[in-house]
CSV table of C-alpha atoms in Angstrom, one decimal:
chain,number,residue,atom,x,y,z
H,1,UNK,CA,59.5,-28.2,-26.8
H,2,UNK,CA,59.0,-31.9,-26.3
H,3,UNK,CA,62.0,-32.4,-24.1
H,4,UNK,CA,61.6,-35.6,-22.1
H,5,UNK,CA,64.2,-34.6,-19.5
H,6,UNK,CA,62.3,-31.4,-18.8
H,7,UNK,CA,58.8,-33.0,-18.6
H,8,UNK,CA,59.5,-36.4,-16.9
H,9,UNK,CA,56.2,-36.0,-15.1
H,10,UNK,CA,54.1,-36.6,-18.2
H,11,UNK,CA,52.1,-39.8,-18.3
H,12,UNK,CA,49.6,-41.5,-20.6
H,13,UNK,CA,46.7,-43.4,-19.1
H,14,UNK,CA,45.4,-46.6,-20.8
H,15,UNK,CA,43.0,-49.4,-20.2
H,16,UNK,CA,44.6,-52.7,-18.9
H,17,UNK,CA,41.9,-54.8,-20.6
H,18,UNK,CA,42.2,-53.0,-23.9
H,19,UNK,CA,45.9,-51.7,-24.2
H,20,UNK,CA,45.2,-49.9,-27.4
H,21,UNK,CA,42.5,-47.7,-25.7
H,22,UNK,CA,44.1,-44.4,-24.6
H,23,UNK,CA,41.9,-42.9,-21.9
H,24,UNK,CA,43.8,-39.7,-21.5
H,25,UNK,CA,46.9,-38.2,-19.8
H,26,UNK,CA,48.1,-37.3,-16.4
H,27,UNK,CA,50.7,-35.6,-14.2
H,28,UNK,CA,53.1,-37.6,-12.0
H,29,UNK,CA,53.3,-36.3,-8.5
H,30,UNK,CA,56.1,-37.6,-6.4
H,31,UNK,CA,57.1,-41.3,-6.6
H,32,UNK,CA,53.6,-42.9,-6.4
H,33,UNK,CA,50.7,-40.6,-7.4
H,34,UNK,CA,49.3,-39.4,-10.8
H,35,UNK,CA,46.9,-36.5,-11.1
H,36,UNK,CA,44.2,-36.9,-13.9
H,37,UNK,CA,40.5,-36.3,-14.6
H,38,UNK,CA,37.8,-38.3,-12.9
H,39,UNK,CA,36.2,-39.1,-16.2
H,40,UNK,CA,39.6,-40.6,-17.3
H,41,UNK,CA,40.1,-42.6,-14.1
H,42,UNK,CA,36.6,-44.0,-14.3
H,43,UNK,CA,36.5,-45.0,-17.9
H,44,UNK,CA,38.0,-48.5,-17.4
H,45,UNK,CA,37.9,-50.9,-14.4
H,46,UNK,CA,41.7,-51.4,-14.5
H,47,UNK,CA,44.3,-48.8,-15.5
H,48,UNK,CA,47.9,-48.8,-16.7
H,49,UNK,CA,50.2,-45.7,-16.8
H,50,UNK,CA,52.9,-45.1,-19.4
H,51,UNK,CA,55.7,-42.9,-18.1
H,52,UNK,CA,56.2,-40.9,-21.3
H,53,UNK,CA,59.1,-38.9,-19.9
H,54,UNK,CA,61.2,-42.1,-19.6
H,55,UNK,CA,62.3,-44.0,-22.6
H,56,UNK,CA,62.1,-47.8,-22.3
H,57,UNK,CA,60.4,-48.0,-18.9
H,58,UNK,CA,57.4,-50.5,-18.8
H,59,UNK,CA,53.9,-49.4,-18.1
H,60,UNK,CA,52.8,-49.4,-14.4
H,61,UNK,CA,49.5,-50.5,-13.0
H,62,UNK,CA,47.5,-47.8,-11.2
H,63,UNK,CA,44.3,-47.5,-9.2
H,64,UNK,CA,42.1,-44.7,-8.0
H,65,UNK,CA,42.8,-43.6,-4.4
H,66,UNK,CA,39.8,-44.1,-2.2
H,67,UNK,CA,37.7,-40.9,-1.8
H,68,UNK,CA,40.1,-38.9,-4.0
H,69,UNK,CA,38.0,-38.9,-7.1
H,70,UNK,CA,35.6,-35.9,-7.7
H,71,UNK,CA,33.4,-36.2,-10.7
H,72,UNK,CA,32.3,-33.2,-12.7
H,73,UNK,CA,29.4,-31.4,-11.2
H,74,UNK,CA,26.7,-31.7,-13.9
H,75,UNK,CA,26.2,-28.5,-15.8
H,76,UNK,CA,28.3,-26.2,-13.6
H,77,UNK,CA,31.9,-26.6,-14.9
H,78,UNK,CA,33.3,-27.6,-11.5
H,79,UNK,CA,35.4,-30.6,-10.4
H,80,UNK,CA,36.5,-33.6,-12.6
H,81,UNK,CA,39.7,-34.6,-10.9
H,82,UNK,CA,41.2,-37.8,-9.5
H,83,UNK,CA,44.3,-39.1,-7.9
H,84,UNK,CA,45.8,-42.5,-8.9
H,85,UNK,CA,48.3,-44.5,-7.0
H,86,UNK,CA,51.0,-46.4,-8.9
H,87,UNK,CA,51.5,-50.0,-7.9
H,88,UNK,CA,55.3,-49.5,-8.3
H,89,UNK,CA,56.7,-46.1,-7.1
H,90,UNK,CA,59.0,-44.1,-9.4
H,91,UNK,CA,62.0,-41.9,-8.5
H,92,UNK,CA,60.8,-39.1,-6.3
H,93,UNK,CA,62.4,-36.3,-8.3
H,94,UNK,CA,60.5,-37.1,-11.5
H,95,UNK,CA,57.2,-35.5,-10.3
H,96,UNK,CA,55.8,-32.2,-11.5
H,97,UNK,CA,55.7,-28.9,-9.7
H,98,UNK,CA,52.2,-27.4,-9.6
H,99,UNK,CA,51.8,-23.6,-9.2
H,100,UNK,CA,49.0,-21.6,-7.7
H,101,UNK,CA,48.6,-18.7,-10.0
H,102,UNK,CA,46.3,-15.8,-10.8
H,103,UNK,CA,44.8,-16.6,-14.2
H,104,UNK,CA,45.4,-13.3,-16.0
H,105,UNK,CA,44.1,-12.5,-19.5
H,106,UNK,CA,45.7,-14.1,-22.5
H,107,UNK,CA,48.5,-15.9,-20.5
H,108,UNK,CA,50.3,-18.4,-22.9
H,109,UNK,CA,50.5,-22.1,-22.0
H,110,UNK,CA,51.0,-25.4,-23.7
H,111,UNK,CA,49.7,-28.9,-23.4
H,112,UNK,CA,50.9,-32.3,-24.5
H,113,UNK,CA,48.1,-34.9,-25.2
H,114,UNK,CA,47.8,-38.3,-26.8
H,115,UNK,CA,45.1,-38.1,-29.5
H,116,UNK,CA,44.5,-40.9,-31.9
H,117,UNK,CA,47.5,-41.6,-34.3
H,118,UNK,CA,49.9,-39.7,-32.1
H,119,UNK,CA,51.2,-42.3,-29.7
H,120,UNK,CA,54.2,-40.2,-28.6
H,121,UNK,CA,52.1,-37.1,-28.0
H,122,UNK,CA,51.1,-33.9,-29.6
H,123,UNK,CA,51.7,-30.4,-28.4
H,124,UNK,CA,48.9,-27.8,-28.4
H,125,UNK,CA,49.7,-24.1,-27.8
H,126,UNK,CA,46.9,-22.2,-25.9
H,127,UNK,CA,46.2,-19.0,-24.1
H,128,UNK,CA,44.4,-18.9,-20.7
H,129,UNK,CA,41.5,-16.6,-21.1
H,130,UNK,CA,39.7,-16.6,-17.7
H,131,UNK,CA,37.4,-18.5,-15.4
H,132,UNK,CA,34.1,-19.8,-16.7
H,133,UNK,CA,31.7,-20.9,-14.1
H,134,UNK,CA,32.7,-21.7,-10.5
H,135,UNK,CA,36.1,-23.3,-11.3
H,136,UNK,CA,37.0,-24.1,-14.8
H,137,UNK,CA,39.3,-21.8,-16.9
H,138,UNK,CA,38.7,-21.3,-20.6
H,139,UNK,CA,41.7,-21.9,-23.0
H,140,UNK,CA,41.8,-20.7,-26.6
H,141,UNK,CA,43.9,-22.1,-29.3
H,142,UNK,CA,46.6,-19.5,-30.0
H,143,UNK,CA,46.0,-19.3,-33.8
H,144,UNK,CA,44.1,-21.2,-36.5
H,145,UNK,CA,47.3,-23.0,-37.6
H,146,UNK,CA,47.9,-24.5,-34.1
H,147,UNK,CA,46.8,-27.9,-33.0
H,148,UNK,CA,43.7,-27.9,-30.8
H,149,UNK,CA,43.0,-29.7,-27.5
H,150,UNK,CA,40.8,-32.7,-28.3
H,151,UNK,CA,40.2,-36.3,-27.2
H,152,UNK,CA,43.3,-37.7,-25.7
H,153,UNK,CA,44.3,-34.5,-23.9
H,154,UNK,CA,42.0,-35.0,-20.8
H,155,UNK,CA,44.1,-35.0,-17.7
H,156,UNK,CA,47.2,-33.4,-19.4
H,157,UNK,CA,49.1,-30.9,-17.3
H,158,UNK,CA,48.8,-27.3,-18.6
H,159,UNK,CA,52.3,-25.9,-18.6
H,160,UNK,CA,52.6,-22.1,-18.0
H,161,UNK,CA,55.1,-20.6,-20.6
H,162,UNK,CA,56.4,-18.0,-18.2
H,163,UNK,CA,57.3,-20.3,-15.2
H,164,UNK,CA,57.4,-23.7,-16.7
H,165,UNK,CA,55.2,-25.0,-13.9
H,166,UNK,CA,51.9,-27.0,-14.2
H,167,UNK,CA,49.0,-24.6,-13.5
H,168,UNK,CA,46.1,-27.0,-14.0
H,169,UNK,CA,44.9,-30.1,-16.0
H,170,UNK,CA,42.7,-30.3,-19.1
H,171,UNK,CA,39.2,-31.3,-18.3
H,172,UNK,CA,37.1,-30.7,-21.4
H,173,UNK,CA,37.2,-29.7,-25.1
H,174,UNK,CA,34.6,-28.0,-27.3
H,175,UNK,CA,34.2,-30.5,-30.1
H,176,UNK,CA,33.8,-27.9,-32.9
H,177,UNK,CA,37.1,-28.2,-34.7
H,178,UNK,CA,37.2,-24.6,-35.8
H,179,UNK,CA,36.5,-23.1,-32.4
H,180,UNK,CA,39.7,-24.3,-30.7
H,181,UNK,CA,38.2,-24.0,-27.2
H,182,UNK,CA,38.9,-26.1,-24.2
H,183,UNK,CA,38.9,-25.9,-20.4
H,184,UNK,CA,41.2,-26.7,-17.5
H,185,UNK,CA,40.8,-27.1,-13.8
H,186,UNK,CA,43.4,-24.8,-12.1
H,187,UNK,CA,45.7,-25.8,-9.3
H,188,UNK,CA,43.8,-24.0,-6.5
H,189,UNK,CA,40.6,-25.7,-7.5
H,190,UNK,CA,42.4,-29.1,-7.6
H,191,UNK,CA,43.7,-28.6,-4.1
H,192,UNK,CA,40.3,-27.5,-2.8
H,193,UNK,CA,39.0,-30.9,-3.9
H,194,UNK,CA,42.1,-33.0,-3.2
H,195,UNK,CA,44.0,-31.3,-0.3
H,196,UNK,CA,46.8,-33.9,-0.5
H,197,UNK,CA,47.9,-32.3,-3.8
H,198,UNK,CA,49.0,-29.2,-1.9
H,199,UNK,CA,52.2,-31.0,-1.0
H,200,UNK,CA,53.4,-30.6,-4.6
H,201,UNK,CA,52.3,-26.9,-5.1
H,202,UNK,CA,54.3,-23.7,-5.0
H,203,UNK,CA,53.2,-20.1,-5.3
H,204,UNK,CA,51.4,-17.9,-2.7
H,205,UNK,CA,47.7,-18.4,-1.9
H,206,UNK,CA,45.4,-15.9,-3.4
H,207,UNK,CA,43.6,-15.0,-0.2
H,208,UNK,CA,45.1,-14.1,3.2
H,209,UNK,CA,43.8,-16.0,6.3
H,210,UNK,CA,42.2,-12.8,7.7
H,211,UNK,CA,39.7,-12.8,4.9
H,212,UNK,CA,38.5,-16.3,5.9
H,213,UNK,CA,38.6,-16.3,9.6
H,214,UNK,CA,35.4,-17.6,11.3
H,215,UNK,CA,32.9,-15.2,12.9
H,216,UNK,CA,32.9,-12.5,10.2
H,217,UNK,CA,29.3,-11.5,9.8
H,218,UNK,CA,27.7,-11.9,6.3
H,219,UNK,CA,25.7,-8.7,6.9
H,220,UNK,CA,23.9,-6.5,4.3
H,221,UNK,CA,27.0,-4.3,3.7
H,222,UNK,CA,29.1,-7.4,2.9
H,223,UNK,CA,26.5,-8.7,0.6
H,224,UNK,CA,26.3,-5.3,-1.2
H,225,UNK,CA,30.1,-5.1,-1.6
H,226,UNK,CA,30.2,-8.7,-2.9
H,227,UNK,CA,27.7,-7.7,-5.6
H,228,UNK,CA,29.8,-4.7,-6.5
H,229,UNK,CA,32.9,-6.9,-6.8
H,230,UNK,CA,31.1,-9.3,-9.1
H,231,UNK,CA,29.9,-6.4,-11.3
H,232,UNK,CA,33.3,-4.7,-11.7
H,233,UNK,CA,34.5,-3.9,-15.2
H,234,UNK,CA,37.5,-5.5,-16.8
H,235,UNK,CA,38.9,-2.0,-17.4
H,236,UNK,CA,41.4,-0.3,-15.0
H,237,UNK,CA,39.8,1.0,-11.9
H,238,UNK,CA,40.1,1.9,-8.2
H,239,UNK,CA,37.5,1.6,-5.5
H,240,UNK,CA,38.0,2.9,-2.0
H,241,UNK,CA,36.3,1.2,1.0
H,242,UNK,CA,36.7,3.0,4.3
H,243,UNK,CA,36.1,2.8,8.0
H,244,UNK,CA,34.1,-0.1,9.4
H,245,UNK,CA,33.3,-1.2,5.9
H,246,UNK,CA,36.8,-2.7,5.7
H,247,UNK,CA,35.6,-5.6,7.9
H,248,UNK,CA,32.6,-6.1,5.5
H,249,UNK,CA,35.0,-6.0,2.6
H,250,UNK,CA,36.9,-9.0,4.0
H,251,UNK,CA,33.7,-11.0,4.1
H,252,UNK,CA,32.6,-9.7,0.7
H,253,UNK,CA,35.7,-11.1,-1.0
H,254,UNK,CA,34.8,-14.6,0.0
H,255,UNK,CA,31.1,-14.1,-1.0
H,256,UNK,CA,32.1,-12.7,-4.4
H,257,UNK,CA,33.0,-16.0,-6.2
H,258,UNK,CA,30.6,-18.6,-7.4
H,259,UNK,CA,33.0,-21.5,-6.5
H,260,UNK,CA,35.9,-22.4,-4.3
H,261,UNK,CA,37.8,-19.2,-5.0
H,262,UNK,CA,36.8,-15.5,-4.9
H,263,UNK,CA,36.8,-13.3,-8.0
H,264,UNK,CA,39.9,-11.3,-6.8
H,265,UNK,CA,43.3,-12.5,-8.1
H,266,UNK,CA,44.8,-11.5,-4.8
H,267,UNK,CA,43.2,-10.5,-1.5
H,268,UNK,CA,45.9,-9.3,0.9
H,269,UNK,CA,46.1,-7.7,4.4
H,270,UNK,CA,49.0,-5.2,4.1
H,271,UNK,CA,49.0,-4.0,7.8
H,272,UNK,CA,52.6,-3.7,8.9
H,273,UNK,CA,54.0,-4.9,5.6
H,274,UNK,CA,56.7,-3.1,3.6
H,275,UNK,CA,56.6,-2.1,0.0
H,276,UNK,CA,58.9,-4.9,-0.9
H,277,UNK,CA,56.8,-7.5,0.9
H,278,UNK,CA,53.6,-6.5,-0.8
H,279,UNK,CA,55.4,-6.3,-4.2
H,280,UNK,CA,56.8,-9.8,-3.7
H,281,UNK,CA,53.3,-11.2,-3.0
H,282,UNK,CA,51.9,-9.6,-6.2
H,283,UNK,CA,54.9,-10.7,-8.3
H,284,UNK,CA,54.6,-14.3,-7.0
H,285,UNK,CA,50.9,-14.4,-7.5
H,286,UNK,CA,51.2,-13.7,-11.3
H,287,UNK,CA,54.4,-15.8,-11.6
H,288,UNK,CA,56.8,-13.0,-12.3
H,289,UNK,CA,60.4,-13.8,-11.8
H,290,UNK,CA,62.6,-11.3,-10.0
H,291,UNK,CA,66.2,-11.4,-11.2
H,292,UNK,CA,69.2,-9.3,-12.3
H,293,UNK,CA,69.4,-7.8,-8.9
H,294,UNK,CA,66.1,-6.0,-9.2
H,295,UNK,CA,63.7,-5.7,-6.3
H,296,UNK,CA,60.1,-6.9,-6.6
H,297,UNK,CA,59.0,-3.3,-6.6
H,298,UNK,CA,61.2,-2.6,-9.7
H,299,UNK,CA,59.8,-5.8,-11.4
H,300,UNK,CA,56.3,-4.6,-11.0
H,301,UNK,CA,57.1,-1.2,-12.3
H,302,UNK,CA,58.4,-2.8,-15.5
H,303,UNK,CA,54.9,-4.3,-16.2
H,304,UNK,CA,52.4,-6.7,-14.8
H,305,UNK,CA,49.4,-8.5,-16.4
H,306,UNK,CA,46.1,-6.8,-15.6
H,307,UNK,CA,44.8,-8.3,-12.3
H,308,UNK,CA,42.3,-7.7,-9.6
H,309,UNK,CA,43.7,-7.0,-6.2
H,310,UNK,CA,41.9,-6.4,-2.9
H,311,UNK,CA,44.1,-4.8,-0.3
H,312,UNK,CA,42.9,-3.9,3.2
H,313,UNK,CA,44.5,-1.9,6.0
H,314,UNK,CA,46.4,0.1,3.4
H,315,UNK,CA,46.9,3.1,5.8
H,316,UNK,CA,48.4,0.7,8.3
H,317,UNK,CA,51.1,-0.5,6.1
H,318,UNK,CA,54.7,0.2,6.9
H,319,UNK,CA,54.8,3.1,4.4
H,320,UNK,CA,51.3,3.7,2.9
H,321,UNK,CA,52.3,6.6,0.6
H,322,UNK,CA,55.1,4.6,-1.0
H,323,UNK,CA,52.9,1.6,-1.3
H,324,UNK,CA,50.3,3.6,-3.2
H,325,UNK,CA,52.8,5.4,-5.4
H,326,UNK,CA,55.2,2.6,-6.2
H,327,UNK,CA,53.0,-0.5,-6.2
H,328,UNK,CA,49.4,0.3,-6.7
H,329,UNK,CA,49.8,3.0,-9.3
H,330,UNK,CA,51.8,0.9,-11.7
H,331,UNK,CA,49.2,-1.9,-11.3
H,332,UNK,CA,46.5,0.6,-12.5
H,333,UNK,CA,48.6,1.9,-15.3
H,334,UNK,CA,49.0,-1.6,-16.6
H,335,UNK,CA,45.3,-2.2,-16.6
H,336,UNK,CA,44.8,-3.5,-13.0
H,337,UNK,CA,41.6,-3.3,-10.9
H,338,UNK,CA,42.1,-2.4,-7.2
H,339,UNK,CA,39.8,-2.4,-4.2
H,340,UNK,CA,41.6,-0.7,-1.3
H,341,UNK,CA,40.4,-0.7,2.3
H,342,UNK,CA,41.5,2.2,4.6
H,343,UNK,CA,40.6,2.7,8.2
H,344,UNK,CA,41.2,6.4,8.7
H,345,UNK,CA,38.6,8.8,7.3
H,346,UNK,CA,41.2,11.6,7.0
H,347,UNK,CA,44.7,10.8,5.9
H,348,UNK,CA,47.2,11.4,3.2
H,349,UNK,CA,46.8,7.8,2.0
H,350,UNK,CA,43.1,8.3,1.5
H,351,UNK,CA,43.7,11.4,-0.6
H,352,UNK,CA,46.3,9.5,-2.7
H,353,UNK,CA,43.9,6.6,-3.3
H,354,UNK,CA,41.2,9.1,-4.4
H,355,UNK,CA,43.6,10.7,-6.8
H,356,UNK,CA,44.5,7.3,-8.2
H,357,UNK,CA,40.8,6.5,-8.7
H,358,UNK,CA,40.4,9.8,-10.7
H,359,UNK,CA,43.4,8.8,-12.7
H,360,UNK,CA,42.0,5.4,-13.5
H,361,UNK,CA,38.8,7.0,-14.7
H,362,UNK,CA,40.9,9.3,-16.9
H,363,UNK,CA,42.6,6.3,-18.5
H,364,UNK,CA,39.2,4.9,-19.5
H,365,UNK,CA,38.0,8.2,-20.7
H,366,UNK,CA,41.1,8.6,-22.9
H,367,UNK,CA,40.4,5.2,-24.4
H,368,UNK,CA,36.8,6.2,-25.1
H,369,UNK,CA,38.0,9.5,-26.7
H,370,UNK,CA,40.2,7.6,-29.1
H,371,UNK,CA,37.3,5.3,-30.0
H,372,UNK,CA,35.1,8.3,-30.6
H,373,UNK,CA,37.8,9.9,-32.8
H,374,UNK,CA,37.9,6.6,-34.9
H,375,UNK,CA,34.1,6.6,-35.6
H,376,UNK,CA,32.8,7.0,-39.1
H,377,UNK,CA,32.2,10.6,-40.0
H,378,UNK,CA,28.7,9.8,-40.9
H,379,UNK,CA,28.0,9.9,-37.2
H,380,UNK,CA,29.2,13.6,-36.9
H,381,UNK,CA,26.2,14.7,-34.8
H,382,UNK,CA,26.6,11.8,-32.3
H,383,UNK,CA,30.4,12.4,-32.2
H,384,UNK,CA,29.9,16.0,-31.2
H,385,UNK,CA,27.5,15.0,-28.5
H,386,UNK,CA,29.8,12.2,-27.2
H,387,UNK,CA,32.7,14.6,-27.1
H,388,UNK,CA,30.8,16.9,-24.9
H,389,UNK,CA,29.7,14.1,-22.7
H,390,UNK,CA,33.2,12.9,-22.3
H,391,UNK,CA,34.3,16.4,-21.2
H,392,UNK,CA,31.5,16.6,-18.7
H,393,UNK,CA,32.3,13.1,-17.4
H,394,UNK,CA,35.9,14.0,-16.9
H,395,UNK,CA,34.8,17.0,-14.7
H,396,UNK,CA,32.4,14.8,-12.8
H,397,UNK,CA,35.1,12.3,-12.0
H,398,UNK,CA,37.1,15.0,-10.1
H,399,UNK,CA,34.1,15.2,-7.7
H,400,UNK,CA,32.8,11.6,-7.6
H,401,UNK,CA,35.0,9.1,-9.4
H,402,UNK,CA,33.1,6.2,-7.9
H,403,UNK,CA,29.8,7.5,-9.2
H,404,UNK,CA,31.2,8.1,-12.6
H,405,UNK,CA,32.4,4.4,-12.8
H,406,UNK,CA,29.1,3.0,-11.6
H,407,UNK,CA,26.7,5.2,-13.6
H,408,UNK,CA,28.2,7.4,-16.3
H,409,UNK,CA,31.0,5.3,-17.8
H,410,UNK,CA,28.9,2.2,-18.6
H,411,UNK,CA,26.3,4.5,-20.3
H,412,UNK,CA,29.0,6.2,-22.4
H,413,UNK,CA,30.6,2.9,-23.3
H,414,UNK,CA,27.3,1.5,-24.6
H,415,UNK,CA,26.7,4.6,-26.7
H,416,UNK,CA,30.1,4.4,-28.3
H,417,UNK,CA,29.8,0.7,-28.9
H,418,UNK,CA,26.5,1.2,-30.7
H,419,UNK,CA,28.2,3.4,-33.3
H,420,UNK,CA,31.2,1.1,-33.9
H,421,UNK,CA,31.1,-1.4,-36.8
H,422,UNK,CA,29.8,-4.9,-35.9
H,423,UNK,CA,32.7,-7.2,-35.4
H,424,UNK,CA,32.7,-10.9,-34.4
H,425,UNK,CA,36.2,-10.5,-33.0
H,426,UNK,CA,35.5,-7.1,-31.4
H,427,UNK,CA,35.7,-8.3,-27.8
H,428,UNK,CA,39.3,-9.4,-28.2
H,429,UNK,CA,40.3,-6.3,-30.1
H,430,UNK,CA,38.6,-4.1,-27.4
H,431,UNK,CA,40.7,-5.9,-24.8
H,432,UNK,CA,43.9,-5.2,-26.7
H,433,UNK,CA,42.8,-1.6,-27.2
H,434,UNK,CA,42.4,-1.3,-23.4
H,435,UNK,CA,45.8,-2.9,-22.9
H,436,UNK,CA,47.4,-0.4,-25.3
H,437,UNK,CA,45.7,2.5,-23.5
H,438,UNK,CA,47.1,1.3,-20.1
H,439,UNK,CA,50.6,0.9,-21.6
H,440,UNK,CA,50.4,4.4,-23.2
H,441,UNK,CA,49.4,5.8,-19.8
H,442,UNK,CA,52.4,4.1,-18.2
H,443,UNK,CA,54.7,5.5,-21.0
H,444,UNK,CA,53.3,9.0,-20.3
H,445,UNK,CA,53.9,8.6,-16.6
H,446,UNK,CA,57.6,7.8,-17.3
H,447,UNK,CA,57.9,10.7,-19.8
H,448,UNK,CA,58.4,8.4,-22.7
H,449,UNK,CA,55.2,8.7,-24.7
H,450,UNK,CA,56.9,10.7,-27.4
H,451,UNK,CA,59.9,8.4,-27.7
H,452,UNK,CA,60.3,7.7,-31.4
H,453,UNK,CA,60.3,3.9,-31.0
H,454,UNK,CA,57.1,4.0,-28.9
H,455,UNK,CA,55.4,6.4,-31.3
H,456,UNK,CA,56.1,4.1,-34.3
H,457,UNK,CA,54.9,1.0,-32.5
H,458,UNK,CA,51.8,2.8,-31.1
H,459,UNK,CA,50.9,4.0,-34.6
H,460,UNK,CA,51.2,0.5,-36.0
H,461,UNK,CA,49.0,-1.0,-33.2
H,462,UNK,CA,46.3,1.7,-33.6
H,463,UNK,CA,46.3,1.2,-37.4
H,464,UNK,CA,45.7,-2.5,-37.0
H,465,UNK,CA,43.0,-1.9,-34.4
H,466,UNK,CA,41.2,0.3,-36.9
H,467,UNK,CA,41.3,-2.2,-39.8
H,468,UNK,CA,37.9,-3.8,-40.7
H,469,UNK,CA,37.7,-6.7,-40.2
H,470,UNK,CA,40.5,-6.7,-37.7
H,471,UNK,CA,43.2,-9.4,-37.5
H,472,UNK,CA,43.2,-10.2,-33.8
H,473,UNK,CA,46.5,-12.0,-33.8
H,474,UNK,CA,48.2,-9.1,-35.6
H,475,UNK,CA,46.7,-6.7,-33.2
H,476,UNK,CA,48.0,-8.7,-30.2
H,477,UNK,CA,51.4,-8.9,-31.7
H,478,UNK,CA,51.6,-5.2,-32.3
H,479,UNK,CA,50.4,-4.3,-28.8
H,480,UNK,CA,53.0,-6.8,-27.4
H,481,UNK,CA,55.7,-5.1,-29.5
H,482,UNK,CA,54.8,-1.8,-27.8
H,483,UNK,CA,54.8,-3.5,-24.4
H,484,UNK,CA,58.3,-5.0,-25.1
H,485,UNK,CA,59.7,-1.7,-26.3
H,486,UNK,CA,58.4,0.1,-23.2
H,487,UNK,CA,59.9,-2.4,-20.9
H,488,UNK,CA,63.3,-2.1,-22.5
H,489,UNK,CA,63.2,1.6,-22.3
H,490,UNK,CA,62.2,1.5,-18.6
H,491,UNK,CA,65.1,-0.9,-18.0
H,492,UNK,CA,67.5,1.4,-19.7
H,493,UNK,CA,66.2,4.4,-17.7
H,494,UNK,CA,67.1,2.6,-14.5
């Protein structure tokens, strides 16, 4: 993993006055710049940079670039980034490639830092959990046996396992050794503070220009939609926004986030776009590679991380029906959350979106039904009552799926949760349960749910989910095994 030729952009930052004092780490950008944390850059009056990816090269002096140092905003988990300029430029091809990326749940990454007694560096394996506060992203240690991010990692580039690109820098750690928590500042937040860094970034932007054009009114409807976007569940779901409200939705996307970025992983205007163009945008946004002669549409059908997508002008796409069937439906089946804007009040596209919304409610109700079935038999009376409510809710969803999502489902989920055993790791297990439910729905859609391999792996995953107390790492591994098997079968089917 610690391949110097692969990570020639890694640097260590030290104090010139006290050479033994390691201040942190950094990311080489091009021949003369280093990206690091503001609190690293400001810890000493004079800095030197060790080019850790180059054996034998001497340290290089560095200084903070004027006006390109943004300290942490006190108490709000925002900022803490700086750009250094080397006094002696390095070869241009040694710099890192940053990637703009939707931070999807449990995405694996790794970080090389320089804690005390590890002069050559120490790798920490992490998972990206999600945004906390306006900009920072929480990272969890992958397991109790892994090294944790700690002092000496600040400014380190966070390397995405899937793409190999840098998706942010470490900005803070939680000092409790057993917790294994840390935080990074993602690429898009870095660029928002330091626009010059955009020169070294790849990956599509998360928001189309039409969502940010000047003159869009922040009216009451936009504010209401923004509130609804912030309140959306992490479970699969579809919301339809129609007519003139589409313009309000554009503004609502930008009002939804607390910081420099909205809550949506991707906000896209699909007017005039083909199925392949939209698929490519989504695949790029989550860092999915498209190879082996497959189209982006086929890559999405094989599985995507759960993400939140806002798409407007859906009924003005090149082929709206194919877009809904071949792109948006797989996203929902893999746990995605969609907000779709359509202009026409009466259209085939609108009917298809409504059917997809009902289907998404069904996925959540199926998951709740399995949780009810797993409840202790001591709750027999409540189980009977919940089973009836689930049946009634399913019927209600046929008439008003949006109302069910907003009013009935949250109430049902709370009632089921109250009867489930207390569990300090329950949140993570619930997330994996939801992921397994989405994958099972996808298998059913492909006519594979009864395949013997999938049946065996589904049984193993559900058994582990039911264990008290649960082993979260084992649950994750079992769900991933189901995911891997399903992807292989889908590939063979094609």
